[in-house]
Amino acid sequence: MATRPAPPPLLVACALGIEHVALRTGERRARRRGET
């Protein structure tokens, strides 16, 4: 049941995707509050 670690490019892509989603949700919350 040994799992191989994901290749570095895949890890980087995953991290960038998570960061992008977090930034988008942060922008949406700021807009709801009336902030820019």
mmCIF file of C-alpha atoms in Angstrom:
data_model
loop_
_atom_site.group_PDB
_atom_site.id
_atom_site.type_symbol
_atom_site.label_atom_id
_atom_site.label_comp_id
_atom_site.label_asym_id
_atom_site.label_seq_id
_atom_site.Cartn_x
_atom_site.Cartn_y
_atom_site.Cartn_z
ATOM 1 C CA MET A 1 0.000 0.000 0.000
ATOM 2 C CA ALA A 2 2.911 2.331 -0.606
ATOM 3 C CA THR A 3 1.922 5.472 -2.455
ATOM 4 C CA ARG A 4 4.408 7.270 -4.664
ATOM 5 C CA PRO A 5 4.736 11.028 -4.104
ATOM 6 C CA ALA A 6 3.441 13.240 -6.873
ATOM 7 C CA PRO A 7 6.033 14.697 -9.258
ATOM 8 C CA PRO A 8 7.174 18.251 -8.382
ATOM 9 C CA PRO A 9 5.419 19.944 -11.358
ATOM 10 C CA LEU A 10 2.122 18.448 -10.253
ATOM 11 C CA LEU A 11 2.635 19.652 -6.686
ATOM 12 C CA VAL A 12 3.453 23.154 -7.914
ATOM 13 C CA ALA A 13 0.394 23.232 -10.162
ATOM 14 C CA CYS A 14 -1.800 22.079 -7.287
ATOM 15 C CA ALA A 15 -0.383 24.721 -4.938
ATOM 16 C CA LEU A 16 -0.872 27.466 -7.528
ATOM 17 C CA GLY A 17 -4.440 26.331 -8.137
ATOM 18 C CA ILE A 18 -5.247 26.424 -4.426
ATOM 19 C CA GLU A 19 -3.677 29.874 -4.085
ATOM 20 C CA HIS A 20 -5.628 31.165 -7.092
ATOM 21 C CA VAL A 21 -8.918 29.927 -5.642
ATOM 22 C CA ALA A 22 -8.099 31.471 -2.260
ATOM 23 C CA LEU A 23 -7.338 34.832 -3.867
ATOM 24 C CA ARG A 24 -10.590 34.756 -5.845
ATOM 25 C CA THR A 25 -12.686 33.985 -2.768
ATOM 26 C CA GLY A 26 -10.905 36.778 -0.892
ATOM 27 C CA GLU A 27 -11.758 39.251 -3.648
ATOM 28 C CA ARG A 28 -15.405 38.214 -3.586
ATOM 29 C CA ARG A 29 -15.624 38.752 0.172
ATOM 30 C CA ALA A 30 -14.019 42.181 -0.137
ATOM 31 C CA ARG A 31 -16.490 43.204 -2.837
ATOM 32 C CA ARG A 32 -19.440 42.155 -0.677
ATOM 33 C CA ARG A 33 -18.213 44.420 2.111
ATOM 34 C CA GLY A 34 -17.859 47.329 -0.276
ATOM 35 C CA GLU A 35 -14.072 47.313 -0.152
ATOM 36 C CA THR A 36 -11.880 47.492 -3.227
#
